[in-house]
């Protein structure tokens, strides 16, 4: 399954048009779901992935076969796998069960955060690993495209708390059922700033509507 991503221009900010793919199949057993970066293939045609843990420690993973998706090195994706419990050449061996491409984009900026469209999402988890903000969400399925981006308030760019917004615009399309979507956006440009102590991500979540933002502190 494959997400459809197209980039379009707006007058204030540039956002990505994304259609979320179908949910990956679920099963039972000793498996994991982790957000990883596709690193390419080794000489034997085994797919390689870089995994950053919650403490930012890195583990390099290697599958027993090629990735079933067409992916370029650097692509972020949610990987469903079973650890094999062995390591070879610095790689931890795994048996991959499934791959789902994550929506990725560069940071967007605006001086008018009050103008950002924030249609609702169902947030399942949000976390930071390294220079990425990662989200597991559900979005309402529509037959058309939607705009999705993480937009930074550039007026807070050099503040100790930098404000970011999960911009979600269904473009007025009729909404049906909820469907899972993974998001992983590189925020290294702001996270590496010495002045930055906290990245505050604002969003419109129907699961916990009273929680309007999440803070990620250094």
PDB file of C-alpha atoms in Angstrom:
ATOM      1  CA  UNK A   1       0.000   0.000   0.000  1.00  0.00           C
ATOM      2  CA  UNK A   2       1.268   3.409  -0.752  1.00  0.00           C
ATOM      3  CA  UNK A   3       0.574   6.938   0.382  1.00  0.00           C
ATOM      4  CA  UNK A   4      -0.014   9.509  -2.345  1.00  0.00           C
ATOM      5  CA  UNK A   5       1.897  12.727  -1.711  1.00  0.00           C
ATOM      6  CA  UNK A   6       1.807  15.863  -3.784  1.00  0.00           C
ATOM      7  CA  UNK A   7       3.192  19.272  -2.982  1.00  0.00           C
ATOM      8  CA  UNK A   8       1.100  22.375  -3.684  1.00  0.00           C
ATOM      9  CA  UNK A   9       1.725  26.060  -3.054  1.00  0.00           C
ATOM     10  CA  UNK A  10      -0.400  28.393  -0.944  1.00  0.00           C
ATOM     11  CA  UNK A  11      -0.091  32.143  -0.460  1.00  0.00           C
ATOM     12  CA  UNK A  12       1.078  31.988   3.136  1.00  0.00           C
ATOM     13  CA  UNK A  13       2.497  28.526   3.583  1.00  0.00           C
ATOM     14  CA  UNK A  14       3.307  25.564   1.413  1.00  0.00           C
ATOM     15  CA  UNK A  15       1.724  22.348   2.556  1.00  0.00           C
ATOM     16  CA  UNK A  16       1.646  18.768   1.380  1.00  0.00           C
ATOM     17  CA  UNK A  17      -1.352  17.047  -0.146  1.00  0.00           C
ATOM     18  CA  UNK A  18      -1.608  13.547   1.225  1.00  0.00           C
ATOM     19  CA  UNK A  19      -3.993  10.647   0.935  1.00  0.00           C
ATOM     20  CA  UNK A  20      -3.478   8.235   3.804  1.00  0.00           C
ATOM     21  CA  UNK A  21      -3.030   4.596   2.960  1.00  0.00           C
ATOM     22  CA  UNK A  22      -4.980   1.667   4.287  1.00  0.00           C
ATOM     23  CA  UNK A  23      -4.218   0.229   7.698  1.00  0.00           C
ATOM     24  CA  UNK A  24      -1.618  -2.489   7.794  1.00  0.00           C
ATOM     25  CA  UNK A  25      -2.857  -5.925   8.886  1.00  0.00           C
ATOM     26  CA  UNK A  26      -2.697  -6.717  12.563  1.00  0.00           C
ATOM     27  CA  UNK A  27      -1.708 -10.040  14.067  1.00  0.00           C
ATOM     28  CA  UNK A  28      -0.624 -11.617  17.300  1.00  0.00           C
ATOM     29  CA  UNK A  29       2.831 -12.579  18.427  1.00  0.00           C
ATOM     30  CA  UNK A  30       6.148 -11.144  19.516  1.00  0.00           C
ATOM     31  CA  UNK A  31       6.243  -8.222  17.110  1.00  0.00           C
ATOM     32  CA  UNK A  32       6.995  -4.505  17.244  1.00  0.00           C
ATOM     33  CA  UNK A  33       5.964  -1.328  15.485  1.00  0.00           C
ATOM     34  CA  UNK A  34       8.717   1.313  15.205  1.00  0.00           C
ATOM     35  CA  UNK A  35       9.200   4.476  13.170  1.00  0.00           C
ATOM     36  CA  UNK A  36      12.399   3.951  11.171  1.00  0.00           C
ATOM     37  CA  UNK A  37      14.420   5.458   8.338  1.00  0.00           C
ATOM     38  CA  UNK A  38      14.996   3.312   5.265  1.00  0.00           C
ATOM     39  CA  UNK A  39      18.761   3.132   4.630  1.00  0.00           C
ATOM     40  CA  UNK A  40      18.846   1.113   1.382  1.00  0.00           C
ATOM     41  CA  UNK A  41      20.145  -2.404   0.761  1.00  0.00           C
ATOM     42  CA  UNK A  42      23.290  -4.333   1.527  1.00  0.00           C
ATOM     43  CA  UNK A  43      25.188  -6.403  -1.064  1.00  0.00           C
ATOM     44  CA  UNK A  44      22.898  -9.347  -0.382  1.00  0.00           C
ATOM     45  CA  UNK A  45      19.740  -7.380  -1.146  1.00  0.00           C
ATOM     46  CA  UNK A  46      18.627  -7.170   2.478  1.00  0.00           C
ATOM     47  CA  UNK A  47      16.687  -4.033   3.426  1.00  0.00           C
ATOM     48  CA  UNK A  48      18.391  -1.841   6.039  1.00  0.00           C
ATOM     49  CA  UNK A  49      16.741   0.538   8.500  1.00  0.00           C
ATOM     50  CA  UNK A  50      17.923   2.991  11.149  1.00  0.00           C
ATOM     51  CA  UNK A  51      15.914   3.035  14.373  1.00  0.00           C
ATOM     52  CA  UNK A  52      16.237   5.822  16.927  1.00  0.00           C
ATOM     53  CA  UNK A  53      14.958   4.801  20.349  1.00  0.00           C
ATOM     54  CA  UNK A  54      13.124   7.133  22.721  1.00  0.00           C
ATOM     55  CA  UNK A  55      16.473   7.928  24.369  1.00  0.00           C
ATOM     56  CA  UNK A  56      17.908   8.756  20.899  1.00  0.00           C
ATOM     57  CA  UNK A  57      20.198   5.723  20.888  1.00  0.00           C
ATOM     58  CA  UNK A  58      20.493   4.197  17.426  1.00  0.00           C
ATOM     59  CA  UNK A  59      19.994   0.610  16.308  1.00  0.00           C
ATOM     60  CA  UNK A  60      20.575  -0.521  12.717  1.00  0.00           C
ATOM     61  CA  UNK A  61      18.151  -3.199  11.541  1.00  0.00           C
ATOM     62  CA  UNK A  62      18.496  -5.689   8.688  1.00  0.00           C
ATOM     63  CA  UNK A  63      15.713  -7.786   7.186  1.00  0.00           C
ATOM     64  CA  UNK A  64      15.957 -11.163   5.477  1.00  0.00           C
ATOM     65  CA  UNK A  65      14.562  -9.797   2.201  1.00  0.00           C
ATOM     66  CA  UNK A  66      13.935  -6.665   0.167  1.00  0.00           C
ATOM     67  CA  UNK A  67      11.390  -4.069   1.256  1.00  0.00           C
ATOM     68  CA  UNK A  68       7.993  -4.677  -0.357  1.00  0.00           C
ATOM     69  CA  UNK A  69       7.524  -0.920  -0.942  1.00  0.00           C
ATOM     70  CA  UNK A  70       9.219   1.325  -3.468  1.00  0.00           C
ATOM     71  CA  UNK A  71      11.227   3.545  -1.154  1.00  0.00           C
ATOM     72  CA  UNK A  72      14.235   5.808  -1.470  1.00  0.00           C
ATOM     73  CA  UNK A  73      16.942   6.000   1.218  1.00  0.00           C
ATOM     74  CA  UNK A  74      15.868   8.529   3.818  1.00  0.00           C
ATOM     75  CA  UNK A  75      12.165   7.627   3.614  1.00  0.00           C
ATOM     76  CA  UNK A  76      10.496   7.394   7.001  1.00  0.00           C
ATOM     77  CA  UNK A  77       8.133   4.505   7.587  1.00  0.00           C
ATOM     78  CA  UNK A  78       6.397   2.495  10.273  1.00  0.00           C
ATOM     79  CA  UNK A  79       7.983  -0.945  10.376  1.00  0.00           C
ATOM     80  CA  UNK A  80       6.169  -4.003  11.733  1.00  0.00           C
ATOM     81  CA  UNK A  81       8.752  -6.659  12.576  1.00  0.00           C
ATOM     82  CA  UNK A  82       9.889  -9.456  14.832  1.00  0.00           C
ATOM     83  CA  UNK A  83      13.411  -9.224  16.314  1.00  0.00           C
ATOM     84  CA  UNK A  84      15.461 -12.287  15.395  1.00  0.00           C
ATOM     85  CA  UNK A  85      17.680 -11.993  18.458  1.00  0.00           C
ATOM     86  CA  UNK A  86      20.910 -12.067  16.450  1.00  0.00           C
ATOM     87  CA  UNK A  87      23.347  -9.480  15.136  1.00  0.00           C
ATOM     88  CA  UNK A  88      25.697  -9.563  12.160  1.00  0.00           C
ATOM     89  CA  UNK A  89      28.126  -6.879  11.050  1.00  0.00           C
ATOM     90  CA  UNK A  90      26.678  -4.276  13.406  1.00  0.00           C
ATOM     91  CA  UNK A  91      23.074  -4.913  12.295  1.00  0.00           C
ATOM     92  CA  UNK A  92      20.305  -6.437  14.401  1.00  0.00           C
ATOM     93  CA  UNK A  93      18.528  -9.058  12.318  1.00  0.00           C
ATOM     94  CA  UNK A  94      14.739  -8.887  12.048  1.00  0.00           C
ATOM     95  CA  UNK A  95      11.892 -10.562  10.214  1.00  0.00           C
ATOM     96  CA  UNK A  96       9.759  -7.827   8.645  1.00  0.00           C
ATOM     97  CA  UNK A  97       5.979  -8.301   8.714  1.00  0.00           C
ATOM     98  CA  UNK A  98       4.853  -5.113   7.009  1.00  0.00           C
ATOM     99  CA  UNK A  99       5.760  -1.569   5.983  1.00  0.00           C
ATOM    100  CA  UNK A 100       3.699   1.622   5.931  1.00  0.00           C
ATOM    101  CA  UNK A 101       5.120   4.834   4.486  1.00  0.00           C
ATOM    102  CA  UNK A 102       4.932   7.819   6.817  1.00  0.00           C
ATOM    103  CA  UNK A 103       3.938  11.294   5.694  1.00  0.00           C
ATOM    104  CA  UNK A 104       7.136  13.346   5.698  1.00  0.00           C
ATOM    105  CA  UNK A 105       7.690  16.970   4.837  1.00  0.00           C
ATOM    106  CA  UNK A 106      10.017  19.870   5.512  1.00  0.00           C
ATOM    107  CA  UNK A 107       9.010  22.437   8.092  1.00  0.00           C
ATOM    108  CA  UNK A 108       6.582  25.158   7.021  1.00  0.00           C
ATOM    109  CA  UNK A 109       6.404  28.649   8.480  1.00  0.00           C
ATOM    110  CA  UNK A 110       3.825  31.359   9.061  1.00  0.00           C
ATOM    111  CA  UNK A 111       3.504  34.644  10.943  1.00  0.00           C
ATOM    112  CA  UNK A 112      -0.251  34.105  11.327  1.00  0.00           C
ATOM    113  CA  UNK A 113      -0.832  30.935  13.367  1.00  0.00           C
ATOM    114  CA  UNK A 114      -4.451  32.019  13.885  1.00  0.00           C
ATOM    115  CA  UNK A 115      -5.021  31.395  10.158  1.00  0.00           C
ATOM    116  CA  UNK A 116      -3.877  27.746  10.258  1.00  0.00           C
ATOM    117  CA  UNK A 117      -6.650  25.253   9.496  1.00  0.00           C
ATOM    118  CA  UNK A 118      -6.684  22.545  12.159  1.00  0.00           C
ATOM    119  CA  UNK A 119      -9.338  19.965  11.308  1.00  0.00           C
ATOM    120  CA  UNK A 120      -9.640  17.281  13.961  1.00  0.00           C
ATOM    121  CA  UNK A 121      -7.459  14.194  14.312  1.00  0.00           C
ATOM    122  CA  UNK A 122      -7.523  11.195  16.600  1.00  0.00           C
ATOM    123  CA  UNK A 123      -4.096  11.183  18.214  1.00  0.00           C
ATOM    124  CA  UNK A 124      -2.809   7.769  19.281  1.00  0.00           C
ATOM    125  CA  UNK A 125       0.759   8.704  20.151  1.00  0.00           C
ATOM    126  CA  UNK A 126       3.246  11.514  19.645  1.00  0.00           C
ATOM    127  CA  UNK A 127       6.938  11.340  20.410  1.00  0.00           C
ATOM    128  CA  UNK A 128      10.312  12.758  19.428  1.00  0.00           C
ATOM    129  CA  UNK A 129      13.317  10.709  18.364  1.00  0.00           C
ATOM    130  CA  UNK A 130      16.437  12.571  17.324  1.00  0.00           C
ATOM    131  CA  UNK A 131      15.476  15.378  14.961  1.00  0.00           C
ATOM    132  CA  UNK A 132      12.014  13.992  14.151  1.00  0.00           C
ATOM    133  CA  UNK A 133       8.557  14.548  15.554  1.00  0.00           C
ATOM    134  CA  UNK A 134       6.537  11.375  15.086  1.00  0.00           C
ATOM    135  CA  UNK A 135       2.790  10.899  15.311  1.00  0.00           C
ATOM    136  CA  UNK A 136       0.424   7.974  15.042  1.00  0.00           C
ATOM    137  CA  UNK A 137      -2.965   9.448  14.235  1.00  0.00           C
ATOM    138  CA  UNK A 138      -6.289   8.679  12.661  1.00  0.00           C
ATOM    139  CA  UNK A 139      -7.733  11.024  10.030  1.00  0.00           C
ATOM    140  CA  UNK A 140     -11.219  10.903   8.577  1.00  0.00           C
ATOM    141  CA  UNK A 141     -11.172   9.249   5.176  1.00  0.00           C
ATOM    142  CA  UNK A 142     -12.253  11.374   2.211  1.00  0.00           C
ATOM    143  CA  UNK A 143     -12.365  10.554  -1.484  1.00  0.00           C
ATOM    144  CA  UNK A 144     -10.250  13.615  -2.253  1.00  0.00           C
ATOM    145  CA  UNK A 145      -6.892  14.863  -1.053  1.00  0.00           C
ATOM    146  CA  UNK A 146      -6.136  16.834   2.081  1.00  0.00           C
ATOM    147  CA  UNK A 147      -3.470  19.263   3.263  1.00  0.00           C
ATOM    148  CA  UNK A 148      -1.252  18.153   6.099  1.00  0.00           C
ATOM    149  CA  UNK A 149       1.812  19.904   7.477  1.00  0.00           C
ATOM    150  CA  UNK A 150       3.659  20.902  10.627  1.00  0.00           C
ATOM    151  CA  UNK A 151       3.763  24.686  10.540  1.00  0.00           C
ATOM    152  CA  UNK A 152       6.094  26.729  12.733  1.00  0.00           C
ATOM    153  CA  UNK A 153       5.229  30.146  14.130  1.00  0.00           C
ATOM    154  CA  UNK A 154       8.298  31.974  12.849  1.00  0.00           C
ATOM    155  CA  UNK A 155       7.790  34.788  15.366  1.00  0.00           C
ATOM    156  CA  UNK A 156       8.769  32.286  18.092  1.00  0.00           C
ATOM    157  CA  UNK A 157      11.689  30.864  16.102  1.00  0.00           C
ATOM    158  CA  UNK A 158      14.340  32.295  18.444  1.00  0.00           C
ATOM    159  CA  UNK A 159      12.317  31.986  21.642  1.00  0.00           C
ATOM    160  CA  UNK A 160      13.026  29.366  24.285  1.00  0.00           C
ATOM    161  CA  UNK A 161       9.637  27.801  23.422  1.00  0.00           C
ATOM    162  CA  UNK A 162       9.061  27.414  19.690  1.00  0.00           C
ATOM    163  CA  UNK A 163       5.426  26.896  18.699  1.00  0.00           C
ATOM    164  CA  UNK A 164       4.480  24.393  16.000  1.00  0.00           C
ATOM    165  CA  UNK A 165       1.031  23.439  14.689  1.00  0.00           C
ATOM    166  CA  UNK A 166      -0.301  20.265  13.130  1.00  0.00           C
ATOM    167  CA  UNK A 167      -2.156  21.820  10.209  1.00  0.00           C
ATOM    168  CA  UNK A 168      -4.870  19.529   8.835  1.00  0.00           C
ATOM    169  CA  UNK A 169      -7.285  20.715   6.148  1.00  0.00           C
ATOM    170  CA  UNK A 170      -9.793  18.308   4.579  1.00  0.00           C
ATOM    171  CA  UNK A 171     -10.622  20.966   1.966  1.00  0.00           C
ATOM    172  CA  UNK A 172     -14.329  20.666   2.686  1.00  0.00           C
ATOM    173  CA  UNK A 173     -14.484  17.075   1.427  1.00  0.00           C
ATOM    174  CA  UNK A 174     -17.165  14.761   2.805  1.00  0.00           C
ATOM    175  CA  UNK A 175     -15.691  12.691   5.625  1.00  0.00           C
ATOM    176  CA  UNK A 176     -16.438   9.035   6.257  1.00  0.00           C
ATOM    177  CA  UNK A 177     -14.675   6.664   8.661  1.00  0.00           C
ATOM    178  CA  UNK A 178     -11.406   7.139  10.516  1.00  0.00           C
ATOM    179  CA  UNK A 179      -8.221   5.741   9.025  1.00  0.00           C
ATOM    180  CA  UNK A 180      -4.745   5.428  10.476  1.00  0.00           C
ATOM    181  CA  UNK A 181      -1.955   7.714   9.279  1.00  0.00           C
ATOM    182  CA  UNK A 182       1.687   7.973  10.339  1.00  0.00           C
ATOM    183  CA  UNK A 183       3.551  11.291  10.370  1.00  0.00           C
ATOM    184  CA  UNK A 184       7.278  11.872  10.830  1.00  0.00           C
ATOM    185  CA  UNK A 185       8.646  15.350  10.177  1.00  0.00           C
ATOM    186  CA  UNK A 186      12.254  16.513  10.427  1.00  0.00           C
ATOM    187  CA  UNK A 187      12.508  19.395  12.909  1.00  0.00           C
ATOM    188  CA  UNK A 188      16.289  19.480  13.269  1.00  0.00           C
ATOM    189  CA  UNK A 189      16.510  23.073  12.041  1.00  0.00           C
ATOM    190  CA  UNK A 190      14.731  24.287  15.179  1.00  0.00           C
ATOM    191  CA  UNK A 191      15.727  21.515  17.586  1.00  0.00           C
ATOM    192  CA  UNK A 192      19.421  22.290  17.077  1.00  0.00           C
ATOM    193  CA  UNK A 193      19.036  25.988  17.908  1.00  0.00           C
ATOM    194  CA  UNK A 194      20.785  26.906  21.163  1.00  0.00           C
ATOM    195  CA  UNK A 195      17.914  29.220  22.030  1.00  0.00           C
ATOM    196  CA  UNK A 196      15.357  26.420  21.707  1.00  0.00           C
ATOM    197  CA  UNK A 197      14.499  24.730  24.995  1.00  0.00           C
ATOM    198  CA  UNK A 198      11.034  23.421  24.115  1.00  0.00           C
ATOM    199  CA  UNK A 199       9.147  22.605  20.913  1.00  0.00           C
ATOM    200  CA  UNK A 200       5.404  22.940  21.597  1.00  0.00           C
ATOM    201  CA  UNK A 201       3.184  21.079  19.139  1.00  0.00           C
ATOM    202  CA  UNK A 202      -0.422  22.326  18.954  1.00  0.00           C
ATOM    203  CA  UNK A 203      -3.144  20.100  17.503  1.00  0.00           C
ATOM    204  CA  UNK A 204      -6.902  19.523  17.449  1.00  0.00           C
ATOM    205  CA  UNK A 205      -7.380  16.098  19.011  1.00  0.00           C
ATOM    206  CA  UNK A 206     -10.840  14.599  19.561  1.00  0.00           C
ATOM    207  CA  UNK A 207      -9.532  11.864  21.881  1.00  0.00           C
ATOM    208  CA  UNK A 208      -8.269  14.333  24.499  1.00  0.00           C
ATOM    209  CA  UNK A 209      -9.851  17.640  23.432  1.00  0.00           C
ATOM    210  CA  UNK A 210      -8.724  19.458  26.577  1.00  0.00           C
ATOM    211  CA  UNK A 211      -5.067  18.771  25.711  1.00  0.00           C
ATOM    212  CA  UNK A 212      -4.313  21.421  23.132  1.00  0.00           C
ATOM    213  CA  UNK A 213      -0.555  20.917  22.858  1.00  0.00           C
ATOM    214  CA  UNK A 214       2.400  18.694  23.778  1.00  0.00           C
ATOM    215  CA  UNK A 215       5.815  19.940  24.885  1.00  0.00           C
ATOM    216  CA  UNK A 216       9.116  18.347  23.869  1.00  0.00           C
ATOM    217  CA  UNK A 217      11.903  19.638  26.080  1.00  0.00           C
ATOM    218  CA  UNK A 218      15.642  19.240  25.681  1.00  0.00           C
TER     219      UNK A 218
END
